C-alpha positions as a printed NumPy array, in Angstrom:
array([[  0.   ,   0.   ,   0.   ],
       [  1.251,   3.459,  -0.856],
       [  2.055,   5.805,   2.008],
       [  1.095,   8.834,  -0.086],
       [ -2.609,   8.926,   0.974],
       [ -1.659,   8.504,   4.632],
       [  0.924,  11.274,   4.409],
       [ -1.584,  13.547,   2.69 ],
       [ -4.151,  12.788,   5.395],
       [ -1.678,  13.621,   8.167],
       [ -0.537,  16.861,   6.503],
       [ -4.137,  17.998,   6.06 ],
       [ -4.953,  17.077,   9.668],
       [ -2.035,  19.177,  10.916],
       [ -2.978,  22.079,   8.628],
       [ -6.576,  21.966,   9.846],
       [ -5.513,  21.813,  13.484],
       [ -3.061,  24.696,  13.162],
       [ -5.512,  26.926,  11.316],
       [ -8.175,  26.349,  13.963],
       [ -5.728,  26.704,  16.824],
       [ -4.436,  30.027,  15.512],
       [ -7.982,  31.357,  15.198],
       [ -8.935,  30.243,  18.713],
       [ -5.848,  31.878,  20.228],
       [ -7.001,  35.353,  19.201],
       [ -8.417,  37.353,  22.11 ],
       [-12.154,  37.895,  21.886],
       [-11.702,  41.666,  22.114],
       [-10.524,  41.619,  18.471],
       [-13.968,  40.48 ,  17.34 ],
       [-16.727,  43.012,  16.949],
       [-20.289,  42.065,  17.82 ],
       [-21.138,  42.128,  14.112],
       [-18.306,  39.696,  13.272],
       [-19.292,  37.353,  16.116],
       [-22.882,  37.411,  14.897],
       [-21.762,  36.647,  11.339],
       [-19.526,  33.791,  12.47 ],
       [-22.432,  32.233,  14.356],
       [-24.156,  31.574,  11.003],
       [-21.278,  29.521,   9.556],
       [-22.498,  26.153,  10.943],
       [-25.986,  26.835,   9.587],
       [-24.569,  27.633,   6.151],
       [-22.461,  24.487,   6.12 ],
       [-25.435,  22.385,   7.189],
       [-27.633,  23.922,   4.49 ],
       [-24.983,  23.323,   1.83 ],
       [-24.91 ,  19.647,   2.799],
       [-28.68 ,  19.154,   3.007],
       [-30.108,  21.216,   0.129],
       [-28.524,  19.208,  -2.725],
       [-30.126,  16.016,  -1.419],
       [-33.507,  17.764,  -1.346],
       [-33.452,  19.457,  -4.73 ],
       [-31.003,  17.548,  -6.976],
       [-31.487,  14.066,  -8.428],
       [-29.107,  12.61 , -11.009],
       [-27.525,  16.002, -11.588],
       [-30.837,  17.702, -12.41 ],
       [-32.999,  20.042, -10.375],
       [-35.878,  17.932,  -9.072],
       [-38.495,  17.919,  -6.351],
       [-38.329,  14.85 ,  -4.143],
       [-41.53 ,  14.793,  -2.076],
       [-40.325,  12.208,   0.439],
       [-37.288,  14.256,   1.422],
       [-39.265,  17.504,   1.515],
       [-41.921,  15.946,   3.769],
       [-39.23 ,  14.439,   6.011],
       [-37.495,  17.837,   6.236],
       [-40.733,  19.603,   7.146],
       [-41.447,  16.932,   9.758],
       [-37.928,  17.336,  11.141],
       [-38.402,  21.1  ,  11.497],
       [-41.815,  20.666,  13.129],
       [-40.564,  18.105,  15.643],
       [-37.526,  20.269,  16.385],
       [-39.749,  23.311,  16.987],
       [-41.849,  21.342,  19.461],
       [-39.23 ,  19.179,  21.191],
       [-36.125,  21.392,  20.878],
       [-34.176,  18.148,  20.537],
       [-32.009,  17.643,  17.461],
       [-31.643,  13.893,  17.909],
       [-35.367,  13.238,  18.267],
       [-36.219,  15.371,  15.241],
       [-33.567,  13.74 ,  13.045],
       [-34.624,  10.309,  14.282],
       [-38.289,  10.905,  13.489],
       [-37.573,  12.218,   9.992],
       [-35.089,   9.427,   9.279],
       [-37.641,   6.915,  10.534],
       [-40.192,   8.326,   8.094],
       [-37.766,   7.956,   5.18 ],
       [-36.929,   4.378,   6.174],
       [-40.572,   3.356,   6.638],
       [-41.61 ,   4.855,   3.285],
       [-38.597,   3.261,   1.561],
       [-39.527,  -0.144,   2.997],
       [-43.138,   0.272,   1.874],
       [-44.576,   0.25 ,   5.39 ],
       [-46.033,   3.741,   4.881],
       [-47.323,   4.594,   1.406],
       [-46.507,   8.007,  -0.002]])
């Protein structure tokens, strides 16, 4: 087995660690309230960029996938009521699994 992929993995791990470590070492007084507010939306943007393609793209084309849209709406509704991420993801994933197995017709 080639050591090249392992070496690349280790170099990228070190680069990621150092870039995060340098950012965390900055005193918080260097961040304005506006910058802190903007940085708080980064996880939401990353999450949306991971989820939206699975909702609206099928085989490289823009498409509406009702099962995933219904599961997403259910996830948001359960999260609004329960305030629990794990329960809401579990319920929506359970819906997708049950529909995929044919237990619940769509």
